[in-house]
PDB file of C-alpha atoms and ligand atoms in Angstrom:
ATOM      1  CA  UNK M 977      17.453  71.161 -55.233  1.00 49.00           C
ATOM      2  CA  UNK M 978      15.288  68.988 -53.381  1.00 53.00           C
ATOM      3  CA  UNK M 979      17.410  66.646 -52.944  1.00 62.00           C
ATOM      4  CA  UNK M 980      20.125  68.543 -51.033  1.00 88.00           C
ATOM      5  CA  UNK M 981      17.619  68.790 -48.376  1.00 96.00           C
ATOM      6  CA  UNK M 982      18.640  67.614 -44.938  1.00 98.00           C
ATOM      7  CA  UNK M 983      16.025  65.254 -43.616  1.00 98.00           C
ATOM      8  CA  UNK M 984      15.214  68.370 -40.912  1.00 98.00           C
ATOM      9  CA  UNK M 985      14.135  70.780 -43.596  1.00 98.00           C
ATOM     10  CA  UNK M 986      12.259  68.465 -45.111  1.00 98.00           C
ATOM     11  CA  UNK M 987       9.887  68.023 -41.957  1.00 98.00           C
ATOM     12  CA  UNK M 988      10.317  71.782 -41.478  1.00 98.00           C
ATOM     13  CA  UNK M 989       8.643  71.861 -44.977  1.00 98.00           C
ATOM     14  CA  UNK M 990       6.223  69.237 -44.254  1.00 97.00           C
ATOM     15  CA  UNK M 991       7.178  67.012 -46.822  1.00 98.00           C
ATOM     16  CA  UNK M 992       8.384  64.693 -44.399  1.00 98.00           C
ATOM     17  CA  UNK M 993       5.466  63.480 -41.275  1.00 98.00           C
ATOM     18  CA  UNK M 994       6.672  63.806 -38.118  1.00 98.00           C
ATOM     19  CA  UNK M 995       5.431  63.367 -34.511  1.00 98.00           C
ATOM     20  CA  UNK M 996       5.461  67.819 -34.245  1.00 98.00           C
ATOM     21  CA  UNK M 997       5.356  68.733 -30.066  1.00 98.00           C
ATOM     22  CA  UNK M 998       5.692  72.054 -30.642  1.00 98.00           C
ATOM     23  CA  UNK M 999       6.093  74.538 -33.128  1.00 98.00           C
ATOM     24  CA  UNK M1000       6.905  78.785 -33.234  1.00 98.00           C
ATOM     25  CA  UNK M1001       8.829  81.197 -35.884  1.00 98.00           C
ATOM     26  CA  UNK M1002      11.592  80.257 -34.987  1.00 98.00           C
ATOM     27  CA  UNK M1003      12.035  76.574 -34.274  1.00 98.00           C
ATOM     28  CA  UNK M1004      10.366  73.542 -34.702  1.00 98.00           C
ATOM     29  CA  UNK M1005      10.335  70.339 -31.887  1.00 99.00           C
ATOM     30  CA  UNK M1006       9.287  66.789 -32.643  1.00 99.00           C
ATOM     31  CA  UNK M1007       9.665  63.513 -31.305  1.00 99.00           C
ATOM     32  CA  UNK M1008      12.808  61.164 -32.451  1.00 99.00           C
ATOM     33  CA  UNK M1009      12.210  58.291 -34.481  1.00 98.00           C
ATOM     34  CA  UNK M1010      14.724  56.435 -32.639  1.00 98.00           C
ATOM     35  CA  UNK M1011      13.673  57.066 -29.344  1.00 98.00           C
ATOM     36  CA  UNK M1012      16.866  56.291 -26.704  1.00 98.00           C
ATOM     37  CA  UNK M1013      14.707  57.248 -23.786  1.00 98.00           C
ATOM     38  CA  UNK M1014      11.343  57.258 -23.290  1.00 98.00           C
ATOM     39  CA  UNK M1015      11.035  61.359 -23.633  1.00 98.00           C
ATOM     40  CA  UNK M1016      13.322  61.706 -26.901  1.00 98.00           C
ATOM     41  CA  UNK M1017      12.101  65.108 -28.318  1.00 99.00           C
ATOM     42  CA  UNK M1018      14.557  67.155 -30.966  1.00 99.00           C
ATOM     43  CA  UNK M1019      14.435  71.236 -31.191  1.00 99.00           C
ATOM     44  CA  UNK M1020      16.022  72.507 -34.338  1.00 99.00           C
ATOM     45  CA  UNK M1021      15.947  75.840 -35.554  1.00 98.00           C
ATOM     46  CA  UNK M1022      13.882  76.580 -38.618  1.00 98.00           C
ATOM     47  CA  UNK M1023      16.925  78.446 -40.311  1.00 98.00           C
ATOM     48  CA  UNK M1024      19.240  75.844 -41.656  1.00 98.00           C
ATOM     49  CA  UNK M1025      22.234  76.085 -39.450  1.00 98.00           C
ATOM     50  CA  UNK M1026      24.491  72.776 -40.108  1.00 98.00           C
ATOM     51  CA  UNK M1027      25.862  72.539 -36.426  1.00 98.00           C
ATOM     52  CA  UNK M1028      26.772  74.523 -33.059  1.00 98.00           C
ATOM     53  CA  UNK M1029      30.257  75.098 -34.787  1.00 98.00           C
ATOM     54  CA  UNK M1030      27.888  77.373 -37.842  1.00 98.00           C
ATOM     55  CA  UNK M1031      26.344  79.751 -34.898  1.00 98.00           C
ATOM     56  CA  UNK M1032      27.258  83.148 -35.045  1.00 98.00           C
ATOM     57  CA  UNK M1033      27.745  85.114 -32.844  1.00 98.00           C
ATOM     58  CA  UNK M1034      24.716  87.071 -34.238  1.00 98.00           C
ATOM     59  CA  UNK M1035      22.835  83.888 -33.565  1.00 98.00           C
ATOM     60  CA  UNK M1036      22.472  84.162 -29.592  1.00 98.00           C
ATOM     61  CA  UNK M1037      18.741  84.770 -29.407  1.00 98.00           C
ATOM     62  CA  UNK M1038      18.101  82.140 -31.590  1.00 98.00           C
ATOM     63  CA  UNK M1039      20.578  79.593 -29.725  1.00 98.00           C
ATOM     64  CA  UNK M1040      18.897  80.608 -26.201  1.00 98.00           C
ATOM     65  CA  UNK M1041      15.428  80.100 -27.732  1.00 98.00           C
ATOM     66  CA  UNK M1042      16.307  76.350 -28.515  1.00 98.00           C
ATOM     67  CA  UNK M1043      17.209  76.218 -24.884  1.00 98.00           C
ATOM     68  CA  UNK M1044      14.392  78.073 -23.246  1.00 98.00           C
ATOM     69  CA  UNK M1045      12.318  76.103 -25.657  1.00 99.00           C
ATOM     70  CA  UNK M1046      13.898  72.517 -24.426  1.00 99.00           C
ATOM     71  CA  UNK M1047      13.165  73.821 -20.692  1.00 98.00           C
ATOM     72  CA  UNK M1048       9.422  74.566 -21.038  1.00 98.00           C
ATOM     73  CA  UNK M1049       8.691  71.118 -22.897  1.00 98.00           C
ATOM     74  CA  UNK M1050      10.877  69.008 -20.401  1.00 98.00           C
ATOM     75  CA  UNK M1051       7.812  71.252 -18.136  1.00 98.00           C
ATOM     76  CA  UNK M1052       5.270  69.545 -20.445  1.00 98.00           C
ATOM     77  CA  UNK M1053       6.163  66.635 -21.104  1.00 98.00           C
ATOM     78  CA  UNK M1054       6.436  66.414 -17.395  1.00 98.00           C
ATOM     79  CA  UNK M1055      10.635  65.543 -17.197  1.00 98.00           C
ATOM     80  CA  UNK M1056      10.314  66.162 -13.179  1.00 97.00           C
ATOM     81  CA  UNK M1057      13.197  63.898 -12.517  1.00 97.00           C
ATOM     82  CA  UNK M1058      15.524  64.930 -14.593  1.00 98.00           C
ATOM     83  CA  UNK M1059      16.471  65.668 -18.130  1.00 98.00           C
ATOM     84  CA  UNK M1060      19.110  65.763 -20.739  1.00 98.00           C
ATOM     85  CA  UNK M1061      20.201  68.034 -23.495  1.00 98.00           C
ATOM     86  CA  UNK M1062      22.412  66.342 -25.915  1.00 98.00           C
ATOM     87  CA  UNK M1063      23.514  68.519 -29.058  1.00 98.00           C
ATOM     88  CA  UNK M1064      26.373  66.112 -30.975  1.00 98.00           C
ATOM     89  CA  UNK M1065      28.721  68.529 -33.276  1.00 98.00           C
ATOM     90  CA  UNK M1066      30.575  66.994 -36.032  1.00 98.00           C
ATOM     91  CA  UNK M1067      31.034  62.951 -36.609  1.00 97.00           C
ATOM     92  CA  UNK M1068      33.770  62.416 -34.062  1.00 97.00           C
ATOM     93  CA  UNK M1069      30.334  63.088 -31.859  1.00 97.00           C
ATOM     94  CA  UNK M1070      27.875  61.011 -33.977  1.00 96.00           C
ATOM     95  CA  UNK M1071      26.163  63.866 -35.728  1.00 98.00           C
ATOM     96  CA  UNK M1072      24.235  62.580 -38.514  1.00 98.00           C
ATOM     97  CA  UNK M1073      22.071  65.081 -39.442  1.00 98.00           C
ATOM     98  CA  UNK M1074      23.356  68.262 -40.471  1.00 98.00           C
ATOM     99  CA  UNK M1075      20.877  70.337 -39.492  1.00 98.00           C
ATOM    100  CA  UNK M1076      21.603  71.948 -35.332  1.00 98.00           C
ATOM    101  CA  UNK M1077      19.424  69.956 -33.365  1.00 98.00           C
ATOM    102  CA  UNK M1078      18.508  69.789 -29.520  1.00 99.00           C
ATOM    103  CA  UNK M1079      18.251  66.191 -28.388  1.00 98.00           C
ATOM    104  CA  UNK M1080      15.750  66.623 -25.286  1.00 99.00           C
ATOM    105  CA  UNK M1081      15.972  63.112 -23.415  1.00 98.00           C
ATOM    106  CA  UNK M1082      14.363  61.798 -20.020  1.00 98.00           C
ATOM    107  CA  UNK M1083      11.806  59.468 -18.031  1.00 98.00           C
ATOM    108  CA  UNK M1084      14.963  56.938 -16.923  1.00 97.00           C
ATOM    109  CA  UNK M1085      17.938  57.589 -15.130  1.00 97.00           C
ATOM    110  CA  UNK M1086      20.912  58.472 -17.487  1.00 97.00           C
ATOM    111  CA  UNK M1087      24.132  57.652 -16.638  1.00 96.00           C
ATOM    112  CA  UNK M1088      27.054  59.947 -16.785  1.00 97.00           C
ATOM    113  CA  UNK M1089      29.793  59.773 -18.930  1.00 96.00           C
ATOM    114  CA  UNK M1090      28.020  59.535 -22.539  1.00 93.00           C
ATOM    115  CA  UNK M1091      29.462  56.902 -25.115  1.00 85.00           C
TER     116      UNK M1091
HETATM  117  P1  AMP J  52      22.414  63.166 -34.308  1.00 89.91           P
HETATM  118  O1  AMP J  52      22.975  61.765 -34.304  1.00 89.91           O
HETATM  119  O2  AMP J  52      22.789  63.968 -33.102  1.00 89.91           O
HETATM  120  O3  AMP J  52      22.722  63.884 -35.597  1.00 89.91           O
HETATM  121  O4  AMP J  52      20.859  62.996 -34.195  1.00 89.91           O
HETATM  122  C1  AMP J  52      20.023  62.819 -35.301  1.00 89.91           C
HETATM  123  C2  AMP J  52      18.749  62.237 -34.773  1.00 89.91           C
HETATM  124  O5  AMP J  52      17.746  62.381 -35.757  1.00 89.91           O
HETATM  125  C3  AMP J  52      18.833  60.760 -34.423  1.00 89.91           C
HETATM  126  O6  AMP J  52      18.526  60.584 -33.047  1.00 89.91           O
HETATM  127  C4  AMP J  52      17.797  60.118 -35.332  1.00 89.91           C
HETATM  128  O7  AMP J  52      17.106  59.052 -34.720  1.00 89.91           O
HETATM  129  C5  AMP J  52      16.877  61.292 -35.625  1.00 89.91           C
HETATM  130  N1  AMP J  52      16.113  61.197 -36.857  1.00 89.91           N
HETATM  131  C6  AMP J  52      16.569  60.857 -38.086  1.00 89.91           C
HETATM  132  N2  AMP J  52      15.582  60.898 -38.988  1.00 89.91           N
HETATM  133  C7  AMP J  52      14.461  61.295 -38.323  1.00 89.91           C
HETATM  134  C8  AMP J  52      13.111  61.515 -38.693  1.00 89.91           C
HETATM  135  N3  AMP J  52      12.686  61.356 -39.961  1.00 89.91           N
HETATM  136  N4  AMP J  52      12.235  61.900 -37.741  1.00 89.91           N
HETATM  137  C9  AMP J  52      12.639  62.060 -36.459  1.00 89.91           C
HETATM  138  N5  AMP J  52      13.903  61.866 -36.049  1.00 89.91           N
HETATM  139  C10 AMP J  52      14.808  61.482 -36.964  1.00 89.91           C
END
């Protein structure tokens, strides 16, 4: 069974270290190993939801928790300037883990459109 974990729930489980930010009942943030900025934080729900595309409509409080949650650490983590959410869906958008994730980015100037 363990091994159809996604790499998420394994840090969700804490069998996996990661560099935890924050932390509630509902959702877990942490910083990405691959940092593409120099604020690179993900927010992922606890609940194993593969994608955006998996939300239910039943799923709206959760959904606007990862959001309100991405807001107040871009507050702490002091994103003044600007930041960006980034959630890719599918691999046609480079998703690679299928768990939903928030990709919180900032601290440089991002340009506009994405690759
Ligand atoms: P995505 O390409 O949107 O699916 O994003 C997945 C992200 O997870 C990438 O930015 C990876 O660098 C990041 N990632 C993969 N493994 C880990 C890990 N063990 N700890 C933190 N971030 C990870």
């Amino acid at each position: 069974m363990d091994a159809e974990k996604t790499i998420f729930k394994k840090i969700i489980d804490k069998e996996l270290p990661a560099d935890i930010v924050y932390e509630d009942e509902l959702c877990l943030a942490f910083r990405d190993i691959s940092p593409q900025a120099p604020t690179h934080v993900l927010v992922i729900p606890k609940r194993e939801i593969p994608s955006v595309a998996d939300l239910e409509d039943s799923d709206a409080e959760l959904a606007g928790h990862l959001l309100l949650v991405a807001r107040d650490l871009a507050r702490q983590l002091e994103l003044d300037g600007g930041f960006r959410l980034v959630v890719n869906n599918g691999p046609e958008a480079g998703q690679t883990v299928d768990h939903l994730h928030v990709h919180l980015l900032g601290g440089r100037n991002l340009t506009w459109p994405p690759g």
